[in-house]
PDB file of C-alpha atoms in Angstrom:
ATOM      1  CA  MET A 934     -18.586 146.587  75.495  1.00  0.00           C
ATOM      2  CA  SER A 935     -15.215 145.675  76.970  1.00  0.00           C
ATOM      3  CA  ASP A 936     -14.997 149.058  78.836  1.00  0.00           C
ATOM      4  CA  MET A 937     -18.250 148.137  80.880  1.00  0.00           C
ATOM      5  CA  LYS A 938     -17.270 146.778  84.267  1.00  0.00           C
ATOM      6  CA  ILE A 939     -19.367 144.478  86.546  1.00  0.00           C
ATOM      7  CA  LEU A 940     -18.551 143.465  90.017  1.00  0.00           C
ATOM      8  CA  VAL A 941     -20.073 140.147  91.249  1.00  0.00           C
ATOM      9  CA  VAL A 942     -20.156 139.885  95.102  1.00  0.00           C
ATOM     10  CA  ASP A 943     -21.432 136.580  96.303  1.00  0.00           C
ATOM     11  CA  ASP A 944     -19.860 134.209  99.109  1.00  0.00           C
ATOM     12  CA  SER A 945     -20.840 131.223  96.882  1.00  0.00           C
ATOM     13  CA  SER A 946     -17.943 130.558  94.523  1.00  0.00           C
ATOM     14  CA  VAL A 947     -20.211 128.525  92.297  1.00  0.00           C
ATOM     15  CA  ILE A 948     -22.802 131.297  91.846  1.00  0.00           C
ATOM     16  CA  ARG A 949     -19.940 133.945  91.626  1.00  0.00           C
ATOM     17  CA  GLU A 950     -18.014 132.001  88.913  1.00  0.00           C
ATOM     18  CA  THR A 951     -21.264 131.216  86.963  1.00  0.00           C
ATOM     19  CA  LEU A 952     -22.200 134.898  86.875  1.00  0.00           C
ATOM     20  CA  GLU A 953     -18.612 136.048  86.008  1.00  0.00           C
ATOM     21  CA  SER A 954     -18.291 133.509  83.154  1.00  0.00           C
ATOM     22  CA  TYR A 955     -21.772 134.303  81.796  1.00  0.00           C
ATOM     23  CA  PHE A 956     -21.210 138.116  81.673  1.00  0.00           C
ATOM     24  CA  THR A 957     -17.499 137.685  80.467  1.00  0.00           C
ATOM     25  CA  GLU A 958     -18.840 135.641  77.520  1.00  0.00           C
ATOM     26  CA  GLU A 959     -21.156 138.517  76.615  1.00  0.00           C
ATOM     27  CA  GLY A 960     -18.109 140.970  76.455  1.00  0.00           C
ATOM     28  CA  TYR A 961     -18.194 142.612  79.893  1.00  0.00           C
ATOM     29  CA  THR A 962     -15.161 143.030  82.159  1.00  0.00           C
ATOM     30  CA  VAL A 963     -15.988 141.196  85.233  1.00  0.00           C
ATOM     31  CA  SER A 964     -14.480 141.037  88.802  1.00  0.00           C
ATOM     32  CA  GLY A 965     -15.556 138.928  91.681  1.00  0.00           C
ATOM     33  CA  ALA A 966     -15.537 139.226  95.497  1.00  0.00           C
ATOM     34  CA  GLY A 967     -16.622 136.822  98.155  1.00  0.00           C
ATOM     35  CA  THR A 968     -17.292 139.394 100.940  1.00  0.00           C
ATOM     36  CA  ALA A 969     -18.312 143.024 101.253  1.00  0.00           C
ATOM     37  CA  GLU A 970     -14.877 143.881 102.571  1.00  0.00           C
ATOM     38  CA  GLU A 971     -13.278 142.414  99.336  1.00  0.00           C
ATOM     39  CA  ALA A 972     -15.719 144.330  97.224  1.00  0.00           C
ATOM     40  CA  GLU A 973     -15.039 147.639  98.970  1.00  0.00           C
ATOM     41  CA  LEU A 974     -11.333 147.294  98.062  1.00  0.00           C
ATOM     42  CA  LEU A 975     -12.192 146.724  94.322  1.00  0.00           C
ATOM     43  CA  LEU A 976     -14.749 149.649  94.359  1.00  0.00           C
ATOM     44  CA  ALA A 977     -11.991 151.977  95.722  1.00  0.00           C
ATOM     45  CA  GLU A 978      -9.695 151.055  92.939  1.00  0.00           C
ATOM     46  CA  GLN A 979     -12.067 150.949  89.944  1.00  0.00           C
ATOM     47  CA  GLU A 980     -15.301 152.596  88.752  1.00  0.00           C
ATOM     48  CA  PHE A 981     -17.957 149.905  88.006  1.00  0.00           C
ATOM     49  CA  ASP A 982     -21.074 150.203  86.069  1.00  0.00           C
ATOM     50  CA  LEU A 983     -23.041 147.454  87.830  1.00  0.00           C
ATOM     51  CA  VAL A 984     -22.796 145.514  91.120  1.00  0.00           C
ATOM     52  CA  LEU A 985     -24.501 142.236  91.436  1.00  0.00           C
ATOM     53  CA  LEU A 986     -24.711 141.872  95.201  1.00  0.00           C
ATOM     54  CA  ASP A 987     -25.803 138.979  97.349  1.00  0.00           C
ATOM     55  CA  ILE A 988     -27.731 140.149 100.390  1.00  0.00           C
ATOM     56  CA  ARG A 989     -26.530 137.410 102.782  1.00  0.00           C
ATOM     57  CA  LEU A 990     -22.740 137.837 103.097  1.00  0.00           C
ATOM     58  CA  PRO A 991     -20.372 136.895 105.888  1.00  0.00           C
ATOM     59  CA  GLY A 992     -19.357 139.908 107.959  1.00  0.00           C
ATOM     60  CA  LYS A 993     -20.897 143.069 106.458  1.00  0.00           C
ATOM     61  CA  ASP A 994     -24.106 142.242 104.681  1.00  0.00           C
ATOM     62  CA  GLY A 995     -25.280 143.256 101.259  1.00  0.00           C
ATOM     63  CA  LEU A 996     -27.924 145.834 102.479  1.00  0.00           C
ATOM     64  CA  THR A 997     -25.398 147.587 104.497  1.00  0.00           C
ATOM     65  CA  LEU A 998     -22.985 147.829 101.528  1.00  0.00           C
ATOM     66  CA  THR A 999     -25.835 149.005  99.388  1.00  0.00           C
ATOM     67  CA  ARG A1000     -26.725 151.755 101.868  1.00  0.00           C
ATOM     68  CA  GLU A1001     -23.086 152.938 102.051  1.00  0.00           C
ATOM     69  CA  LEU A1002     -22.580 152.753  98.292  1.00  0.00           C
ATOM     70  CA  ARG A1003     -25.751 154.771  97.518  1.00  0.00           C
ATOM     71  CA  THR A1004     -24.531 157.732  99.691  1.00  0.00           C
ATOM     72  CA  ARG A1005     -21.579 158.184  97.464  1.00  0.00           C
ATOM     73  CA  SER A1006     -22.226 156.537  94.066  1.00  0.00           C
ATOM     74  CA  GLU A1007     -24.968 156.100  91.525  1.00  0.00           C
ATOM     75  CA  VAL A1008     -23.588 152.652  90.347  1.00  0.00           C
ATOM     76  CA  GLY A1009     -26.286 150.330  89.259  1.00  0.00           C
ATOM     77  CA  ILE A1010     -27.074 147.756  91.982  1.00  0.00           C
ATOM     78  CA  ILE A1011     -28.889 144.541  91.627  1.00  0.00           C
ATOM     79  CA  LEU A1012     -29.423 142.577  94.897  1.00  0.00           C
ATOM     80  CA  VAL A1013     -29.498 138.819  94.823  1.00  0.00           C
ATOM     81  CA  THR A1014     -30.932 136.750  97.562  1.00  0.00           C
ATOM     82  CA  GLY A1015     -32.056 133.167  98.243  1.00  0.00           C
ATOM     83  CA  LYS A1016     -35.119 134.311  99.970  1.00  0.00           C
ATOM     84  CA  GLN A1017     -38.484 134.811  98.349  1.00  0.00           C
ATOM     85  CA  ASP A1018     -39.747 137.104 101.059  1.00  0.00           C
ATOM     86  CA  ASP A1019     -41.054 140.410  99.757  1.00  0.00           C
ATOM     87  CA  ILE A1020     -39.729 142.149 102.914  1.00  0.00           C
ATOM     88  CA  ASP A1021     -36.187 141.781 101.682  1.00  0.00           C
ATOM     89  CA  ARG A1022     -37.095 143.328  98.356  1.00  0.00           C
ATOM     90  CA  ILE A1023     -38.706 146.325 100.046  1.00  0.00           C
ATOM     91  CA  ILE A1024     -35.822 146.697 102.357  1.00  0.00           C
ATOM     92  CA  GLY A1025     -33.356 146.567  99.444  1.00  0.00           C
ATOM     93  CA  LEU A1026     -35.185 149.257  97.548  1.00  0.00           C
ATOM     94  CA  GLU A1027     -35.253 151.444 100.638  1.00  0.00           C
ATOM     95  CA  CYS A1028     -31.505 151.115 100.867  1.00  0.00           C
ATOM     96  CA  GLY A1029     -31.211 152.346  97.228  1.00  0.00           C
ATOM     97  CA  ALA A1030     -31.003 149.101  95.193  1.00  0.00           C
ATOM     98  CA  ASP A1031     -32.149 149.508  91.484  1.00  0.00           C
ATOM     99  CA  GLU A1032     -33.208 145.861  91.027  1.00  0.00           C
ATOM    100  CA  TYR A1033     -33.859 142.608  92.881  1.00  0.00           C
ATOM    101  CA  VAL A1034     -33.587 138.943  91.890  1.00  0.00           C
ATOM    102  CA  SER A1035     -34.165 135.780  93.886  1.00  0.00           C
ATOM    103  CA  LYS A1036     -32.208 132.608  93.717  1.00  0.00           C
ATOM    104  CA  PRO A1037     -32.543 130.315  91.787  1.00  0.00           C
ATOM    105  CA  PHE A1038     -32.401 132.835  88.909  1.00  0.00           C
ATOM    106  CA  ASN A1039     -32.165 132.629  85.199  1.00  0.00           C
ATOM    107  CA  ALA A1040     -28.729 134.044  84.143  1.00  0.00           C
ATOM    108  CA  ARG A1041     -30.269 135.382  80.812  1.00  0.00           C
ATOM    109  CA  GLU A1042     -32.741 137.369  82.843  1.00  0.00           C
ATOM    110  CA  VAL A1043     -30.062 138.780  85.112  1.00  0.00           C
ATOM    111  CA  LEU A1044     -28.026 139.729  81.900  1.00  0.00           C
ATOM    112  CA  ALA A1045     -31.109 141.514  80.461  1.00  0.00           C
ATOM    113  CA  ARG A1046     -31.710 143.502  83.733  1.00  0.00           C
ATOM    114  CA  GLY A1047     -28.070 144.234  83.870  1.00  0.00           C
ATOM    115  CA  LYS A1048     -27.851 145.599  80.321  1.00  0.00           C
ATOM    116  CA  ASN A1049     -30.831 147.858  80.985  1.00  0.00           C
ATOM    117  CA  LEU A1050     -29.392 149.215  84.156  1.00  0.00           C
ATOM    118  CA  ILE A1051     -25.951 149.716  82.632  1.00  0.00           C
ATOM    119  CA  ARG A1052     -27.376 151.812  79.805  1.00  0.00           C
ATOM    120  CA  ARG A1053     -29.191 153.979  82.290  1.00  0.00           C
ATOM    121  CA  VAL A1054     -26.086 154.484  84.492  1.00  0.00           C
ATOM    122  CA  ARG A1055     -23.911 155.232  81.527  1.00  0.00           C
ATOM    123  CA  LYS A1056     -26.466 157.834  80.269  1.00  0.00           C
ATOM    124  CA  GLN A1057     -26.660 159.514  83.608  1.00  0.00           C
ATOM    125  CA  ARG A1058     -22.987 159.715  83.973  1.00  0.00           C
ATOM    126  CA  ASP A1059     -22.616 161.212  80.456  1.00  0.00           C
ATOM    127  CA  LEU A1060     -25.185 163.904  81.230  1.00  0.00           C
ATOM    128  CA  ALA A1061     -23.500 164.694  84.440  1.00  0.00           C
ATOM    129  CA  LYS A1062     -20.171 165.122  82.717  1.00  0.00           C
ATOM    130  CA  ASN A1063     -21.419 167.272  79.967  1.00  0.00           C
ATOM    131  CA  GLN A1064     -20.493 170.648  81.324  1.00  0.00           C
ATOM    132  CA  SER A1065     -21.492 172.495  78.172  1.00  0.00           C
ATOM    133  CA  GLU A1066     -25.082 171.433  78.487  1.00  0.00           C
ATOM    134  CA  GLU A1067     -27.246 174.027  80.011  1.00  0.00           C
ATOM    135  CA  PRO A1068     -29.246 172.392  83.094  1.00  0.00           C
ATOM    136  CA  THR A1069     -32.958 172.168  82.867  1.00  0.00           C
ATOM    137  CA  LEU A1070     -34.105 173.437  86.341  1.00  0.00           C
ATOM    138  CA  ARG A1071     -37.619 173.004  87.675  1.00  0.00           C
ATOM    139  CA  THR A1072     -38.640 174.464  91.059  1.00  0.00           C
ATOM    140  CA  ILE A1073     -39.880 172.281  93.876  1.00  0.00           C
ATOM    141  CA  GLY A1074     -40.331 174.279  97.053  1.00  0.00           C
ATOM    142  CA  THR A1075     -36.798 175.512  97.961  1.00  0.00           C
ATOM    143  CA  TRP A1076     -35.261 172.957  95.663  1.00  0.00           C
ATOM    144  CA  GLN A1077     -34.431 172.939  92.064  1.00  0.00           C
ATOM    145  CA  LEU A1078     -34.672 169.673  90.132  1.00  0.00           C
ATOM    146  CA  ASP A1079     -31.936 169.489  87.505  1.00  0.00           C
ATOM    147  CA  THR A1080     -33.188 167.241  84.886  1.00  0.00           C
ATOM    148  CA  SER A1081     -29.974 167.012  82.894  1.00  0.00           C
ATOM    149  CA  ARG A1082     -27.988 165.603  85.920  1.00  0.00           C
ATOM    150  CA  ARG A1083     -31.027 164.132  87.754  1.00  0.00           C
ATOM    151  CA  ILE A1084     -30.114 165.830  91.050  1.00  0.00           C
ATOM    152  CA  LEU A1085     -31.957 168.156  93.626  1.00  0.00           C
ATOM    153  CA  LEU A1086     -30.196 171.500  94.345  1.00  0.00           C
ATOM    154  CA  ASN A1087     -31.340 173.288  97.493  1.00  0.00           C
ATOM    155  CA  SER A1088     -31.113 177.101  98.104  1.00  0.00           C
ATOM    156  CA  ASP A1089     -28.348 176.420 100.559  1.00  0.00           C
ATOM    157  CA  ARG A1090     -26.343 174.855  97.743  1.00  0.00           C
ATOM    158  CA  SER A1091     -26.774 171.223  99.098  1.00  0.00           C
ATOM    159  CA  VAL A1092     -27.280 168.491  96.593  1.00  0.00           C
ATOM    160  CA  SER A1093     -29.307 165.293  96.770  1.00  0.00           C
ATOM    161  CA  GLN A1094     -28.767 162.583  94.142  1.00  0.00           C
ATOM    162  CA  LEU A1095     -31.781 160.870  92.738  1.00  0.00           C
ATOM    163  CA  THR A1096     -32.054 157.129  91.566  1.00  0.00           C
ATOM    164  CA  GLU A1097     -33.850 156.543  88.332  1.00  0.00           C
ATOM    165  CA  GLY A1098     -37.083 155.466  90.178  1.00  0.00           C
ATOM    166  CA  GLU A1099     -37.010 158.573  92.343  1.00  0.00           C
ATOM    167  CA  PHE A1100     -36.340 160.885  89.305  1.00  0.00           C
ATOM    168  CA  GLN A1101     -39.102 159.525  87.221  1.00  0.00           C
ATOM    169  CA  LEU A1102     -41.806 159.743  89.934  1.00  0.00           C
ATOM    170  CA  LEU A1103     -40.703 163.288  90.910  1.00  0.00           C
ATOM    171  CA  LEU A1104     -40.779 164.309  87.193  1.00  0.00           C
ATOM    172  CA  ALA A1105     -44.281 162.803  86.979  1.00  0.00           C
ATOM    173  CA  LEU A1106     -45.395 164.653  90.023  1.00  0.00           C
ATOM    174  CA  LYS A1107     -43.884 167.964  88.822  1.00  0.00           C
ATOM    175  CA  ALA A1108     -45.406 167.531  85.323  1.00  0.00           C
ATOM    176  CA  ASN A1109     -48.961 167.318  86.962  1.00  0.00           C
ATOM    177  CA  GLU A1110     -48.305 169.832  89.789  1.00  0.00           C
ATOM    178  CA  GLY A1111     -51.321 170.475  91.794  1.00  0.00           C
ATOM    179  CA  GLU A1112     -53.105 167.430  90.554  1.00  0.00           C
ATOM    180  CA  VAL A1113     -53.557 164.045  92.311  1.00  0.00           C
ATOM    181  CA  LEU A1114     -51.793 161.115  90.619  1.00  0.00           C
ATOM    182  CA  THR A1115     -53.033 157.609  91.624  1.00  0.00           C
ATOM    183  CA  ARG A1116     -50.587 154.920  92.443  1.00  0.00           C
ATOM    184  CA  ASP A1117     -51.582 153.235  89.258  1.00  0.00           C
ATOM    185  CA  GLN A1118     -50.622 156.228  87.212  1.00  0.00           C
ATOM    186  CA  LEU A1119     -47.376 156.593  89.042  1.00  0.00           C
ATOM    187  CA  MET A1120     -46.592 152.928  88.381  1.00  0.00           C
ATOM    188  CA  ASP A1121     -47.143 153.612  84.762  1.00  0.00           C
ATOM    189  CA  ARG A1122     -44.444 156.196  84.880  1.00  0.00           C
ATOM    190  CA  ILE A1123     -41.758 153.667  85.862  1.00  0.00           C
ATOM    191  CA  LYS A1124     -42.975 150.641  83.936  1.00  0.00           C
ATOM    192  CA  ASN A1125     -39.948 150.879  81.780  1.00  0.00           C
ATOM    193  CA  ARG A1126     -37.896 149.704  84.780  1.00  0.00           C
ATOM    194  CA  THR A1127     -37.104 145.918  84.678  1.00  0.00           C
ATOM    195  CA  TRP A1128     -38.612 145.171  87.996  1.00  0.00           C
ATOM    196  CA  ASN A1129     -42.279 145.402  88.427  1.00  0.00           C
ATOM    197  CA  ALA A1130     -43.491 148.451  90.423  1.00  0.00           C
ATOM    198  CA  THR A1131     -46.199 147.814  93.091  1.00  0.00           C
ATOM    199  CA  ASP A1132     -48.110 149.983  95.406  1.00  0.00           C
ATOM    200  CA  ARG A1133     -45.646 149.348  98.055  1.00  0.00           C
ATOM    201  CA  THR A1134     -42.869 150.282  95.746  1.00  0.00           C
ATOM    202  CA  ILE A1135     -44.355 153.674  95.011  1.00  0.00           C
ATOM    203  CA  ASP A1136     -44.725 154.252  98.708  1.00  0.00           C
ATOM    204  CA  VAL A1137     -41.075 153.410  99.359  1.00  0.00           C
ATOM    205  CA  LEU A1138     -39.930 155.727  96.566  1.00  0.00           C
ATOM    206  CA  ILE A1139     -42.167 158.621  97.820  1.00  0.00           C
ATOM    207  CA  ALA A1140     -40.685 158.189 101.277  1.00  0.00           C
ATOM    208  CA  ARG A1141     -37.136 158.336  99.922  1.00  0.00           C
ATOM    209  CA  ILE A1142     -37.908 161.551  97.876  1.00  0.00           C
ATOM    210  CA  ARG A1143     -39.413 163.175 100.895  1.00  0.00           C
ATOM    211  CA  ARG A1144     -36.238 162.461 102.868  1.00  0.00           C
ATOM    212  CA  LYS A1145     -34.190 163.984 100.155  1.00  0.00           C
ATOM    213  CA  LEU A1146     -36.423 167.030 100.121  1.00  0.00           C
ATOM    214  CA  SER A1147     -36.010 167.290 103.909  1.00  0.00           C
ATOM    215  CA  GLU A1148     -39.642 166.879 104.371  1.00  0.00           C
ATOM    216  CA  ASP A1149     -41.201 166.285 107.851  1.00  0.00           C
ATOM    217  CA  PRO A1150     -42.672 162.673 107.420  1.00  0.00           C
ATOM    218  CA  SER A1151     -45.486 163.590 109.833  1.00  0.00           C
ATOM    219  CA  CYS A1152     -46.356 166.683 107.943  1.00  0.00           C
ATOM    220  CA  PRO A1153     -45.193 166.875 104.431  1.00  0.00           C
ATOM    221  CA  GLN A1154     -45.892 170.105 102.597  1.00  0.00           C
ATOM    222  CA  MET A1155     -44.509 169.431  99.175  1.00  0.00           C
ATOM    223  CA  ILE A1156     -45.452 165.924  98.361  1.00  0.00           C
ATOM    224  CA  ILE A1157     -49.011 165.396  99.817  1.00  0.00           C
ATOM    225  CA  THR A1158     -50.746 162.140 100.422  1.00  0.00           C
ATOM    226  CA  VAL A1159     -54.315 162.090  99.369  1.00  0.00           C
ATOM    227  CA  HIS A1160     -55.582 159.095 101.332  1.00  0.00           C
ATOM    228  CA  GLY A1161     -57.336 156.417  99.324  1.00  0.00           C
ATOM    229  CA  VAL A1162     -56.148 158.043  96.059  1.00  0.00           C
ATOM    230  CA  GLY A1163     -52.491 158.806  95.591  1.00  0.00           C
ATOM    231  CA  TYR A1164     -50.025 161.785  95.816  1.00  0.00           C
ATOM    232  CA  LEU A1165     -49.829 165.275  94.587  1.00  0.00           C
ATOM    233  CA  LEU A1166     -47.072 167.909  94.386  1.00  0.00           C
ATOM    234  CA  SER A1167     -48.217 171.028  96.049  1.00  0.00           C
ATOM    235  CA  GLU A1168     -48.154 174.170  93.806  1.00  0.00           C
ATOM    236  CA  ASN A1169     -47.509 176.283  96.822  1.00  0.00           C
ATOM    237  CA  PRO A1170     -45.694 174.165  99.445  1.00  0.00           C
ATOM    238  CA  GLN A1171     -44.773 177.185 101.610  1.00  0.00           C
ATOM    239  CA  VAL A1172     -48.518 177.765 102.304  1.00  0.00           C
ATOM    240  CA  ASP A1173     -50.290 174.451 101.441  1.00  0.00           C
ATOM    241  CA  SER A1174     -50.443 171.734 104.006  1.00  0.00           C
ATOM    242  CA  LEU A1175     -52.981 169.049 104.466  1.00  0.00           C
ATOM    243  CA  CYS A1176     -51.735 167.996 107.944  1.00  0.00           C
ATOM    244  CA  GLU A1177     -53.977 168.035 110.891  1.00  0.00           C
ATOM    245  CA  PRO A1178     -52.767 170.364 113.661  1.00  0.00           C
ATOM    246  CA  SER A1179     -51.323 168.493 116.596  1.00  0.00           C
TER     247      SER A1179
END
């Protein structure tokens, strides 16, 4: 486990040292940073499996760093905040975070979440590096869902990375193509994640998937909203559209 690296980013030296000590005792290699700027220097030098990131930081905040990290990396990200406000949690997920914990937190719970996330990150990296494995491609409009690498490939060769939650939801929609899945059914598909999915979480993930599919949010043709019920993946997105004409 010593090759698994964790970065703890918190401006509180007490919290930072507490988490560093706890994860080190569990056999992880842990680094600490008091600001986003210090964290960026470490991230440029090393590949981490997990970042424990405080939202409220001096200078660049944790949400901004999360958004920037997610554009170039699939590192596991757990956001930590002192606020109980659900809005922070939703914004964090929209920025691409995997998990969310509120202070005061139980260190053992953070450890459990971290272990689960690291396993998933490692598995995804191993699949991406395995060049001998034939990719499993599933067609979604002009895109191909590569289930081995968990990415979207467009006909113009552009690539969109998927987080675990996005991948699981898109896979569920594809497996039930043309059928409406309720939010409850979609929540069941990601119940293995350590944070509890809600209706709002599903909506956030759907919005993120649509952006990655380059969908017009006012008139999506691939992932259709069935009001009062849930979502469906269109079997013929070039023709099907449930949008009202403007």
